[in-house]
PDB file of C-alpha atoms in Angstrom:
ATOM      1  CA  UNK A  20      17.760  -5.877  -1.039  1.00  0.00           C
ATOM      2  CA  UNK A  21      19.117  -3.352   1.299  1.00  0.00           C
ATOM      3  CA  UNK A  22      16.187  -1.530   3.656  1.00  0.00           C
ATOM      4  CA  UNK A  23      14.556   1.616   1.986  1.00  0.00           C
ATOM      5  CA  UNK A  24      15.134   5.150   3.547  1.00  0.00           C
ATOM      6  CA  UNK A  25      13.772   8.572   3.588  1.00  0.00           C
ATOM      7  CA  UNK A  26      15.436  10.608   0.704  1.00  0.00           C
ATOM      8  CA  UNK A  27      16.126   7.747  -1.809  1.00  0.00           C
ATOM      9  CA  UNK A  28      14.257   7.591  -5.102  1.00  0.00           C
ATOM     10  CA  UNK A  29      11.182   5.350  -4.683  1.00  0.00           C
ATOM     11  CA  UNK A  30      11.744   1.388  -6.505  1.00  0.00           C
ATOM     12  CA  UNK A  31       9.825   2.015  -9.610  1.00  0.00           C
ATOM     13  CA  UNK A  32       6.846  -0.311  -9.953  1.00  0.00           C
ATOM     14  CA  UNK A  33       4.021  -1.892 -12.588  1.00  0.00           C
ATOM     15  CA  UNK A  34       1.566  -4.009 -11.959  1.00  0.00           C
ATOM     16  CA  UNK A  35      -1.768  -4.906 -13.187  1.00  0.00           C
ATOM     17  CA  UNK A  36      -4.741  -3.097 -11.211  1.00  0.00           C
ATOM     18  CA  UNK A  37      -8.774  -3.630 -10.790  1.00  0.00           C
ATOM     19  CA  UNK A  38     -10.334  -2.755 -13.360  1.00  0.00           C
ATOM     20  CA  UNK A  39      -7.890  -3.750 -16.278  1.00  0.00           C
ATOM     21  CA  UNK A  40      -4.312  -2.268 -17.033  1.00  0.00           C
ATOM     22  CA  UNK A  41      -1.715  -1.536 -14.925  1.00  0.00           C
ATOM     23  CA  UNK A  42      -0.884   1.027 -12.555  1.00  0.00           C
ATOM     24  CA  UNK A  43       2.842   2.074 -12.423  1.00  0.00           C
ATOM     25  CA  UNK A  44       4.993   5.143 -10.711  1.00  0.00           C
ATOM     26  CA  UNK A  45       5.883   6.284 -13.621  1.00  0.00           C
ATOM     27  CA  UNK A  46       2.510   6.954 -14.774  1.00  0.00           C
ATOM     28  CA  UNK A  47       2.389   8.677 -11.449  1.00  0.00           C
ATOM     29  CA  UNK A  48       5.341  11.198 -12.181  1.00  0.00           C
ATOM     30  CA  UNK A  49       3.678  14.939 -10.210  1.00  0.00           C
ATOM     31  CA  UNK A  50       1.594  12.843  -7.995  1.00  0.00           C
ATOM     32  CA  UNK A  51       1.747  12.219  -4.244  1.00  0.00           C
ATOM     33  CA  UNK A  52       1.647   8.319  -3.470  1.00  0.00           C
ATOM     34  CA  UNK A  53       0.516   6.103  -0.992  1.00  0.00           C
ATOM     35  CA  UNK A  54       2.154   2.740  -1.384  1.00  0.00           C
ATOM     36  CA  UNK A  55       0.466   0.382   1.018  1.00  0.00           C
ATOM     37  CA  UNK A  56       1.387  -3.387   1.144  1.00  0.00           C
ATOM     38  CA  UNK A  57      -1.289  -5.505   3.029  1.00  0.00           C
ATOM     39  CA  UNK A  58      -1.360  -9.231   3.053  1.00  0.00           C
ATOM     40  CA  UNK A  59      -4.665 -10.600   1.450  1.00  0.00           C
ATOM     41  CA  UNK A  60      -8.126  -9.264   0.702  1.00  0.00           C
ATOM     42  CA  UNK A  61     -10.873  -9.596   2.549  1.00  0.00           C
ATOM     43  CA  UNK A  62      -9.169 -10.774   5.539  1.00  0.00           C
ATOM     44  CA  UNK A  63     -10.436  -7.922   9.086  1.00  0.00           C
ATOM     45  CA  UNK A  64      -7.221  -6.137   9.275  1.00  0.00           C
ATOM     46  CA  UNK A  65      -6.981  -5.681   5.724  1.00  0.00           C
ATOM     47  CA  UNK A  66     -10.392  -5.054   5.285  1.00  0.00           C
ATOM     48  CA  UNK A  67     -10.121  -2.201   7.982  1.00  0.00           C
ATOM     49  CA  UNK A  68      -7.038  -1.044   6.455  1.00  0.00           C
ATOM     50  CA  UNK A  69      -8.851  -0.634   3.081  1.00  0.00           C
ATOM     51  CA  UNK A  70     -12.049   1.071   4.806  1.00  0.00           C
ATOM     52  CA  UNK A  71     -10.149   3.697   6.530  1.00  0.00           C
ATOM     53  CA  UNK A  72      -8.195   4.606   3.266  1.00  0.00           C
ATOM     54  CA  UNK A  73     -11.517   4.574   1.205  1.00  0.00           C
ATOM     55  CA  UNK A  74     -13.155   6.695   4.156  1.00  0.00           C
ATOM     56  CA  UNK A  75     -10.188   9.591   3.802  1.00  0.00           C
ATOM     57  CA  UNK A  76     -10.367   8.936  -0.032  1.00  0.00           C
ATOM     58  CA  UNK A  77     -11.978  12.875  -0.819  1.00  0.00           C
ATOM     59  CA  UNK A  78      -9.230  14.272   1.722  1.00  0.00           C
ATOM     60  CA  UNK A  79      -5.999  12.256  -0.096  1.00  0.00           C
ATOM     61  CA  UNK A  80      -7.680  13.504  -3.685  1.00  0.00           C
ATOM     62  CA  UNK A  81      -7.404  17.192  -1.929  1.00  0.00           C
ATOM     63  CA  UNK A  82      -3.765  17.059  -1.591  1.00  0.00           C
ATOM     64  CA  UNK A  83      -3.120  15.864  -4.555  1.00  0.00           C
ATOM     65  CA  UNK A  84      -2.545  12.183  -3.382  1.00  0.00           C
ATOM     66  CA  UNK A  85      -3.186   8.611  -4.987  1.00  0.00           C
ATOM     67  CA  UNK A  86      -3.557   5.841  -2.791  1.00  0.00           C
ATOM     68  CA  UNK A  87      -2.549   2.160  -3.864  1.00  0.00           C
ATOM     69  CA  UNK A  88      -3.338  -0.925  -1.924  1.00  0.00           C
ATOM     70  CA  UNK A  89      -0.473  -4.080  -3.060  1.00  0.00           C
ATOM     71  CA  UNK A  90      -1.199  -7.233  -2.037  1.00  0.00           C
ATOM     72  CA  UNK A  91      -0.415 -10.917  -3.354  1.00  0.00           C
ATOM     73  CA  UNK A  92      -4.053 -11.476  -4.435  1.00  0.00           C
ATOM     74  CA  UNK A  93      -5.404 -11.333  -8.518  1.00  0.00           C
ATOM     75  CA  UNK A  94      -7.155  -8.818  -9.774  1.00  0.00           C
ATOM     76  CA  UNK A  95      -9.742 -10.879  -9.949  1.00  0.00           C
ATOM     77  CA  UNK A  96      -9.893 -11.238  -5.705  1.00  0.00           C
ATOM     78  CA  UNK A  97      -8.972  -7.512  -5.898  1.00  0.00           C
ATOM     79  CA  UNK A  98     -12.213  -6.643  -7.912  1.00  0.00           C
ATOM     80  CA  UNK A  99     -13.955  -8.947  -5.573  1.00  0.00           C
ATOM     81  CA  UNK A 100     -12.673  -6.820  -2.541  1.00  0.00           C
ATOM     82  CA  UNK A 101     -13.270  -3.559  -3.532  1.00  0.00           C
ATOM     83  CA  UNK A 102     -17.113  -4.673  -4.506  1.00  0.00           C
ATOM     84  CA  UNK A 103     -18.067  -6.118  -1.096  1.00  0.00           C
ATOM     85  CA  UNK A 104     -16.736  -3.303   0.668  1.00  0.00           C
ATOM     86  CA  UNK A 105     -17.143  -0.236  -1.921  1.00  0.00           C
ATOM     87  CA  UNK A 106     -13.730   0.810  -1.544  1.00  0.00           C
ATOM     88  CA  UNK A 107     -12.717   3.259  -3.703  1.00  0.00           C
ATOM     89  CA  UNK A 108      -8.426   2.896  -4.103  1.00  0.00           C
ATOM     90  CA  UNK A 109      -6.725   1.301  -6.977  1.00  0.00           C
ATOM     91  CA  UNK A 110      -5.525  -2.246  -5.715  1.00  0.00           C
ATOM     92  CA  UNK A 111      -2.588  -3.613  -8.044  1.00  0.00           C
ATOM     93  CA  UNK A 112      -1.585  -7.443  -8.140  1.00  0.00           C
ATOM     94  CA  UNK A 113       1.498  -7.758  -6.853  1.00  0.00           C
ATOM     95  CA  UNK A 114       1.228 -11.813  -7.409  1.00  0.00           C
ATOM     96  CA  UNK A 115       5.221 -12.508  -8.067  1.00  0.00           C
ATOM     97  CA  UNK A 116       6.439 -10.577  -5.100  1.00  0.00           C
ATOM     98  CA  UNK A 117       8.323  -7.848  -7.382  1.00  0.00           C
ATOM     99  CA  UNK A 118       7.178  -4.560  -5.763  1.00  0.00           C
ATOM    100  CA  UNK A 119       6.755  -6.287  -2.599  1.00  0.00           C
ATOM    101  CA  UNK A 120      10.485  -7.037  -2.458  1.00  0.00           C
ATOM    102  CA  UNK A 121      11.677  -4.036  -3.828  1.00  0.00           C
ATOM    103  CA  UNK A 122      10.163  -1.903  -1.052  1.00  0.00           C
ATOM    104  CA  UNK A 123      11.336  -4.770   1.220  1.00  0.00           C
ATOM    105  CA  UNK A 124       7.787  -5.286   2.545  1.00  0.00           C
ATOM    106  CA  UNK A 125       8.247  -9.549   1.450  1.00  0.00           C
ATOM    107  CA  UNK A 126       9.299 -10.949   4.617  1.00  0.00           C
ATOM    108  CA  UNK A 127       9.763 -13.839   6.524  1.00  0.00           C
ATOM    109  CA  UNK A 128       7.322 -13.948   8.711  1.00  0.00           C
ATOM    110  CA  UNK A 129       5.895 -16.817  11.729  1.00  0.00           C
ATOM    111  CA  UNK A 130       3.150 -18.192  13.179  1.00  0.00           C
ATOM    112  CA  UNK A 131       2.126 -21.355  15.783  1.00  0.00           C
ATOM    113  CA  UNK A 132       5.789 -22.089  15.798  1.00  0.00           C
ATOM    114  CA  UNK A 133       5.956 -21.985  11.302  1.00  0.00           C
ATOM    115  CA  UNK A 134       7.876 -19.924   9.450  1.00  0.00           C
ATOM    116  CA  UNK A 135       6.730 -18.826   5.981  1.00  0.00           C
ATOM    117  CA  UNK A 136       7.259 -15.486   3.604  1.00  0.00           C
ATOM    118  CA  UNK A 137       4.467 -13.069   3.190  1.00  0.00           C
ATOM    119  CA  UNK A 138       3.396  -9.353   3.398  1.00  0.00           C
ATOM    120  CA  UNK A 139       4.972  -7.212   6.094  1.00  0.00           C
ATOM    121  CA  UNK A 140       2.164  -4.422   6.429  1.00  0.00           C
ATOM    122  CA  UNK A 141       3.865  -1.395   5.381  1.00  0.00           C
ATOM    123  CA  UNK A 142       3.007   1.680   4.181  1.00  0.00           C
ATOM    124  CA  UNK A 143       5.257   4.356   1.562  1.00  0.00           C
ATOM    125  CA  UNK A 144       4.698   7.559   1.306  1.00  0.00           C
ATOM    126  CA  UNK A 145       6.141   8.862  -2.011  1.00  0.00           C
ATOM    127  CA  UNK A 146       6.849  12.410  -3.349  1.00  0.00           C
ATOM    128  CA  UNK A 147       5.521  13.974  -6.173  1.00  0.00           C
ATOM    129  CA  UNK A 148       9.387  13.588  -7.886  1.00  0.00           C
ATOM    130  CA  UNK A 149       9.471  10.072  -7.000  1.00  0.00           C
ATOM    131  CA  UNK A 150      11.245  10.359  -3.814  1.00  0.00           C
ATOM    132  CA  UNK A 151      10.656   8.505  -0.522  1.00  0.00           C
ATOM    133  CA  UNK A 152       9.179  11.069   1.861  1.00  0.00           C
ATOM    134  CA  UNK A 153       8.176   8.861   4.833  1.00  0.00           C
ATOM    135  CA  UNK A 154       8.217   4.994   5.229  1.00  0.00           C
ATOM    136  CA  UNK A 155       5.801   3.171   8.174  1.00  0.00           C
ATOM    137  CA  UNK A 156       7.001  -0.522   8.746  1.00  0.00           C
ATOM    138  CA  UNK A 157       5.167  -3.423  10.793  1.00  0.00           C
ATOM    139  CA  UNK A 158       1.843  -1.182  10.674  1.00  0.00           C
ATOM    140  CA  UNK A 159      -0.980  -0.917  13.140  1.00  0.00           C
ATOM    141  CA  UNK A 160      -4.182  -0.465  11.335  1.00  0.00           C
ATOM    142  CA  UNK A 161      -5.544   1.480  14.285  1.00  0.00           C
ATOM    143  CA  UNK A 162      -5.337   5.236  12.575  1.00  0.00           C
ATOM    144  CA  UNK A 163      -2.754   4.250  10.427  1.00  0.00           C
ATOM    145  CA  UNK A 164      -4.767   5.907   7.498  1.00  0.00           C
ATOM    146  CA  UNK A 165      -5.697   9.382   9.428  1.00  0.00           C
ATOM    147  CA  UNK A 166      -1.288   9.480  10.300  1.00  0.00           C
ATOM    148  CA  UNK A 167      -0.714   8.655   6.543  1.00  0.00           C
ATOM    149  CA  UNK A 168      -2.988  11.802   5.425  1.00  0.00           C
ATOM    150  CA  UNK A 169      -1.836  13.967   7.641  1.00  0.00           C
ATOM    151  CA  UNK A 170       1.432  12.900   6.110  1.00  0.00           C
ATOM    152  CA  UNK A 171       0.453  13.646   2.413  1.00  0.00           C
ATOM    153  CA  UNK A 172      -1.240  16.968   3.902  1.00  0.00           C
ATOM    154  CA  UNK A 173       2.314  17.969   5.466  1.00  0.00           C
ATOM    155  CA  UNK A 174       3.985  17.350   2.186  1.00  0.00           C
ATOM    156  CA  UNK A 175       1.382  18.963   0.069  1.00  0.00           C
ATOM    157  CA  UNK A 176       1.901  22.354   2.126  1.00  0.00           C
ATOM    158  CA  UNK A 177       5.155  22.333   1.398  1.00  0.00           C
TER     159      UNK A 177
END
């Protein structure tokens, strides 16, 4: 698939979530979302990654915003995650790669000389009319999630 941009209608997306049932962007139709892809639970970055968002969790619900954390893992590891940790964002099972390669975030990545696919940490920043409003590849955790709400708050004020 061709790389995402600013201005194009967001890939729509369902996929089963902690907690039982699925979360989708349709279900999400008025709502600002955060669309983050990380590579597996409990691992530091994503762990940090997933603290910070649960930290500015109050201040995304104040602009109107819904934060989703994507990753390859079950629900099961999912539930697992967000109970050692008390995070509190929906995490949705992305185990066959759909959403992850329709937002282009399934890459080929390497490491110690290997290549392999996996989880490009990226982050999507979607419109309340389903629109792409701002799009952060090959994140750095380091205040990613403070940039992303300032973000959401930008778009909320307009």
């Amino acid at each position: 698939m061709s790389e995402l941009a600013i201005g194009q209608p967001a890939p729509a997306f369902a996929l089963p979530r902690d907690g039982g049932g699925t979360v989708s962007l349709a279900d999400l139709k008025g709502k600002t979302v955060v669309l983050y892809f990380y590579p597996k639970d409990d691992t530091s970055g994503c762990t940090t990654e997933a603290i910070d968002f649960t930290s500015l969790a109050a201040e995304f619900e104040k602009t109107g915003t819904v934060v989703i954390g994507v990753s390859p893992d079950t629900v099961a590891k999912h539930e697992k995650f967000i109970a050692k940790h008390s995070l509190s964002l929906i995490l949705a099972a992305d185990t066959d790669q759909v959403a992850a390669n329709a937002y282009g975030a399934w890459k080929e990545k390497s490491m110690y000389g290997r290549s392999y696919m996996g989880i490009e940490r990226s982050t999507f920043l979607i419109g309340a009319d389903g629109i792409l409003r701002q799009i952060w590849p090959k994140v750095k955790v380091k205040g990613h999630a403070e940039e992303v709400l300032a973000a959401a708050r930008a778009l909320s004020a307009t």
